[in-house]
Amino acid sequence: GQNIDQPTEMTATEGAIVQINCTYQTSGFNGLFWYQQHAGEAPTFLSYNVLDGLEEKGRFSSFLSRSKGYSYLLLKELQMKDSASYLCAVRDSNYQLIWGAGTKLIIKP
Amino acid sequence: ETGVTQTPRHLVMGMTNKKSLKCEQHLGHNAMYWYKQSAKKPLELMFVYNFKEQTENNSVPSRFSPECPNSSHLFLHLHTLQPEDSALYLCASSQQGGGGSYEQYFGPGTRLTVT
């Protein structure tokens, strides 16, 4: 079967750095996405990785290792508004997105 | 209106009712999706339409019936639902289905409660 694993919940301090990991086992790989979802709101796109390495976008970076079936989302200079769930999704060989259950990130002052 | 809109935002229905969820995208996209989101579970892809053609039906019970009259509108018709169908139903669109870096844009969802 296909599976995406993420930690259920993480806590971090305002101004700090946090890394949210995602491991996957899927039938094929055609890209990995990270989305942010605030409580009661729609998921919004953060990043896309299809080649190994780091993609940086301001305070957010995403890393991919295809050989290890592993990705992480790195959030720097955390702000209270970063409190949200972070969803990892992998596009499989049929070009459909397989989603993780999400990581709830709690930011404390 | 911009982005992806969904109506209604909240819906309470009995198990014998028939209702429809509506989604509209104002982004000029060619692919549209229905997802089910239950608490603490991964998003479940239900249906995919690419250029108005249904390309995916992930073993969804027949009490859920999609309709895509054009590339901007998507409906989910509901009938004789079960309490376990209570969830957030999200609509999304993307430039097209298939590969590439085309991210999906989500609507705010319809919170469905089946009593």
CSV table of C-alpha atoms in Angstrom, one decimal:
chain,number,residue,atom,x,y,z
A,1,GLY,CA,0.0,0.0,0.0
A,2,GLN,CA,0.9,3.6,-0.2
A,3,ASN,CA,1.8,5.5,2.9
A,4,ILE,CA,2.9,9.0,4.0
A,5,ASP,CA,4.2,9.4,7.6
A,6,GLN,CA,4.4,12.7,9.5
A,7,PRO,CA,4.5,13.5,13.2
A,8,THR,CA,1.0,14.2,14.5
A,9,GLU,CA,2.0,17.3,16.5
A,10,MET,CA,5.0,19.5,17.2
A,11,THR,CA,5.5,22.5,19.5
A,12,ALA,CA,8.1,25.3,18.9
A,13,THR,CA,8.8,28.7,20.3
A,14,GLU,CA,8.3,32.0,18.5
A,15,GLY,CA,11.5,33.1,16.7
A,16,ALA,CA,12.9,29.6,16.7
A,17,ILE,CA,13.4,27.1,13.8
A,18,VAL,CA,11.4,23.9,13.4
A,19,GLN,CA,11.8,21.0,11.0
A,20,ILE,CA,8.8,18.9,10.0
A,21,ASN,CA,9.7,15.5,8.6
A,22,CYS,CA,7.8,13.4,6.0
A,23,THR,CA,8.6,9.9,4.9
A,24,TYR,CA,6.8,8.2,2.1
A,25,GLN,CA,6.3,4.8,0.4
A,26,THR,CA,4.4,5.2,-2.8
A,27,SER,CA,4.0,3.4,-6.1
A,28,GLY,CA,6.2,5.7,-8.1
A,29,PHE,CA,7.1,9.3,-7.5
A,30,ASN,CA,6.3,12.4,-9.5
A,31,GLY,CA,6.8,15.2,-7.0
A,32,LEU,CA,6.2,16.1,-3.4
A,33,PHE,CA,4.1,19.0,-2.1
A,34,TRP,CA,3.8,20.8,1.2
A,35,TYR,CA,0.6,22.6,2.1
A,36,GLN,CA,-0.3,24.8,5.1
A,37,GLN,CA,-3.8,24.5,6.6
A,38,HIS,CA,-5.0,26.9,9.3
A,39,ALA,CA,-7.8,25.6,11.5
A,40,GLY,CA,-11.1,25.9,9.7
A,41,GLU,CA,-9.5,27.0,6.5
A,42,ALA,CA,-8.5,25.6,3.1
A,43,PRO,CA,-5.0,24.1,2.6
A,44,THR,CA,-2.7,26.5,0.8
A,45,PHE,CA,0.3,25.6,-1.3
A,46,LEU,CA,3.8,26.1,0.2
A,47,SER,CA,6.4,24.2,-1.9
A,48,TYR,CA,7.0,21.6,-4.5
A,49,ASN,CA,10.1,19.3,-4.9
A,50,VAL,CA,10.7,16.9,-7.7
A,51,LEU,CA,14.5,16.7,-7.7
A,52,ASP,CA,16.8,16.0,-4.7
A,53,GLY,CA,17.9,19.0,-2.7
A,54,LEU,CA,16.7,22.1,-1.0
A,55,GLU,CA,14.2,24.6,-2.2
A,56,GLU,CA,14.1,27.9,-0.3
A,57,LYS,CA,11.2,30.4,-0.2
A,58,GLY,CA,11.7,33.1,2.3
A,59,ARG,CA,11.3,31.7,5.8
A,60,PHE,CA,10.3,28.3,4.5
A,61,SER,CA,12.5,25.7,2.9
A,62,SER,CA,11.7,22.2,1.7
A,63,PHE,CA,14.2,19.3,1.2
A,64,LEU,CA,13.8,16.1,-0.7
A,65,SER,CA,15.8,12.8,-0.9
A,66,ARG,CA,14.1,10.5,-3.3
A,67,SER,CA,16.5,7.6,-2.5
A,68,LYS,CA,15.5,7.8,1.1
A,69,GLY,CA,11.8,8.5,0.5
A,70,TYR,CA,12.2,11.5,2.8
A,71,SER,CA,11.4,15.2,2.9
A,72,TYR,CA,11.3,17.9,5.4
A,73,LEU,CA,9.8,21.4,5.7
A,74,LEU,CA,12.0,23.9,7.6
A,75,LEU,CA,10.4,27.0,9.1
A,76,LYS,CA,12.7,29.7,10.3
A,77,GLU,CA,12.0,32.8,12.5
A,78,LEU,CA,8.7,31.3,13.6
A,79,GLN,CA,5.8,33.6,14.1
A,80,MET,CA,2.5,33.0,15.9
A,81,LYS,CA,0.7,33.0,12.6
A,82,ASP,CA,2.7,29.9,11.6
A,83,SER,CA,0.5,27.8,14.0
A,84,ALA,CA,-1.3,25.5,11.6
A,85,SER,CA,-1.3,22.0,10.2
A,86,TYR,CA,1.3,21.2,7.6
A,87,LEU,CA,0.4,18.6,5.0
A,88,CYS,CA,2.9,16.5,3.0
A,89,ALA,CA,1.6,15.0,-0.3
A,90,VAL,CA,3.3,12.8,-2.9
A,91,ARG,CA,2.2,12.5,-6.5
A,92,ASP,CA,2.4,8.8,-7.4
A,93,SER,CA,2.9,6.9,-10.7
A,94,ASN,CA,-0.8,7.6,-11.7
A,95,TYR,CA,-0.2,11.4,-11.0
A,96,GLN,CA,-2.6,11.4,-8.1
A,97,LEU,CA,-1.7,13.0,-4.8
A,98,ILE,CA,-1.3,10.8,-1.8
A,99,TRP,CA,-1.6,12.8,1.4
A,100,GLY,CA,-0.2,12.5,4.9
A,101,ALA,CA,-2.5,13.1,7.9
A,102,GLY,CA,-0.7,16.4,8.6
A,103,THR,CA,1.4,17.8,11.4
A,104,LYS,CA,-0.2,20.2,13.8
A,105,LEU,CA,2.4,22.9,14.7
A,106,ILE,CA,1.8,24.8,17.9
A,107,ILE,CA,3.9,28.0,18.4
A,108,LYS,CA,4.3,29.3,21.9
A,109,PRO,CA,5.4,32.8,22.8
B,1,GLU,CA,-15.2,36.2,-6.7
B,2,THR,CA,-11.7,35.0,-6.9
B,3,GLY,CA,-10.0,31.6,-6.4
B,4,VAL,CA,-12.2,28.6,-5.6
B,5,THR,CA,-15.6,29.0,-3.9
B,6,GLN,CA,-17.8,26.4,-2.3
B,7,THR,CA,-21.5,26.5,-1.2
B,8,PRO,CA,-22.9,25.9,1.2
B,9,ARG,CA,-20.2,26.3,3.9
B,10,HIS,CA,-22.2,24.2,6.4
B,11,LEU,CA,-24.8,21.6,5.8
B,12,VAL,CA,-26.8,19.4,8.1
B,13,MET,CA,-28.9,16.7,6.5
B,14,GLY,CA,-30.8,13.6,7.4
B,15,MET,CA,-29.9,10.2,6.1
B,16,THR,CA,-32.9,10.2,3.7
B,17,ASN,CA,-32.3,13.7,2.3
B,18,LYS,CA,-30.8,14.6,-1.1
B,19,LYS,CA,-28.6,17.6,-1.3
B,20,SER,CA,-25.8,19.0,-3.6
B,21,LEU,CA,-22.5,20.7,-2.9
B,22,LYS,CA,-21.3,23.3,-5.4
B,23,CYS,CA,-17.8,24.3,-6.3
B,24,GLU,CA,-16.8,27.1,-8.7
B,25,GLN,CA,-13.2,28.1,-9.7
B,26,HIS,CA,-12.4,31.5,-11.2
B,27,LEU,CA,-8.8,30.6,-12.1
B,28,GLY,CA,-9.2,29.3,-15.6
B,29,HIS,CA,-8.0,25.8,-14.5
B,30,ASN,CA,-8.8,22.6,-16.4
B,31,ALA,CA,-8.8,20.0,-13.6
B,32,MET,CA,-11.1,19.9,-10.6
B,33,TYR,CA,-11.1,17.6,-7.5
B,34,TRP,CA,-13.4,16.5,-4.7
B,35,TYR,CA,-11.7,15.5,-1.4
B,36,LYS,CA,-13.1,14.3,1.9
B,37,GLN,CA,-11.2,15.5,5.1
B,38,SER,CA,-12.0,13.7,8.4
B,39,ALA,CA,-10.4,14.7,11.7
B,40,LYS,CA,-6.8,13.4,12.1
B,41,LYS,CA,-7.0,11.5,8.8
B,42,PRO,CA,-5.3,12.2,5.4
B,43,LEU,CA,-7.2,13.9,2.7
B,44,GLU,CA,-9.1,11.3,0.7
B,45,LEU,CA,-9.3,11.9,-3.0
B,46,MET,CA,-12.8,11.2,-4.2
B,47,PHE,CA,-13.2,12.3,-7.8
B,48,VAL,CA,-11.0,14.0,-10.4
B,49,TYR,CA,-12.1,15.8,-13.6
B,50,ASN,CA,-9.6,16.8,-16.2
B,51,PHE,CA,-10.9,18.9,-19.1
B,52,LYS,CA,-14.5,18.0,-17.9
B,53,GLU,CA,-13.8,14.2,-18.2
B,54,GLN,CA,-13.8,12.1,-15.0
B,55,THR,CA,-10.4,10.5,-14.8
B,56,GLU,CA,-10.6,9.1,-11.3
B,57,ASN,CA,-13.1,7.6,-9.0
B,58,ASN,CA,-11.4,6.2,-5.9
B,59,SER,CA,-13.9,3.5,-4.9
B,60,VAL,CA,-16.4,6.1,-3.7
B,61,PRO,CA,-19.8,4.8,-2.7
B,62,SER,CA,-22.6,5.5,-5.2
B,63,ARG,CA,-24.4,7.7,-2.7
B,64,PHE,CA,-21.9,10.3,-3.8
B,65,SER,CA,-22.4,11.4,-7.4
B,66,PRO,CA,-20.2,14.0,-9.1
B,67,GLU,CA,-21.2,16.3,-12.0
B,68,CYS,CA,-18.9,18.6,-14.0
B,69,PRO,CA,-20.9,20.6,-16.5
B,70,ASN,CA,-18.0,22.7,-17.5
B,71,SER,CA,-14.4,23.3,-16.5
B,72,SER,CA,-15.4,26.0,-14.0
B,73,HIS,CA,-18.1,24.2,-12.1
B,74,LEU,CA,-18.2,21.0,-10.1
B,75,PHE,CA,-21.0,19.5,-8.1
B,76,LEU,CA,-21.3,16.6,-5.6
B,77,HIS,CA,-24.8,15.2,-5.3
B,78,LEU,CA,-25.5,13.5,-2.0
B,79,HIS,CA,-28.3,11.0,-1.2
B,80,THR,CA,-29.0,8.5,1.5
B,81,LEU,CA,-25.8,9.3,3.4
B,82,GLN,CA,-24.6,7.7,6.5
B,83,PRO,CA,-23.4,9.3,9.7
B,84,GLU,CA,-19.8,8.3,8.9
B,85,ASP,CA,-20.0,10.5,5.9
B,86,SER,CA,-19.9,13.6,8.2
B,87,ALA,CA,-16.7,15.4,7.3
B,88,LEU,CA,-15.3,18.5,5.6
B,89,TYR,CA,-15.6,18.2,1.8
B,90,LEU,CA,-13.0,20.2,-0.1
B,91,CYS,CA,-13.0,21.1,-3.7
B,92,ALA,CA,-9.7,22.0,-5.5
B,93,SER,CA,-8.6,22.9,-8.9
B,94,SER,CA,-5.3,22.9,-10.8
B,95,GLN,CA,-4.1,24.1,-14.2
B,96,GLN,CA,-4.4,20.6,-15.4
B,97,GLY,CA,-4.2,17.0,-14.1
B,98,GLY,CA,-1.1,14.8,-14.6
B,99,GLY,CA,2.5,15.8,-14.0
B,100,GLY,CA,4.3,19.0,-13.6
B,101,SER,CA,4.5,21.4,-10.7
B,102,TYR,CA,0.8,22.4,-10.9
B,103,GLU,CA,-0.3,22.9,-7.4
B,104,GLN,CA,-3.9,22.5,-6.3
B,105,TYR,CA,-5.9,25.5,-5.1
B,106,PHE,CA,-8.5,24.6,-2.5
B,107,GLY,CA,-11.9,26.1,-1.7
B,108,PRO,CA,-12.9,26.7,1.9
B,109,GLY,CA,-14.9,23.5,2.1
B,110,THR,CA,-18.4,22.4,3.1
B,111,ARG,CA,-18.7,21.1,6.7
B,112,LEU,CA,-21.3,18.3,6.3
B,113,THR,CA,-23.1,16.7,9.3
B,114,VAL,CA,-25.3,13.7,8.6
B,115,THR,CA,-27.9,13.1,11.4
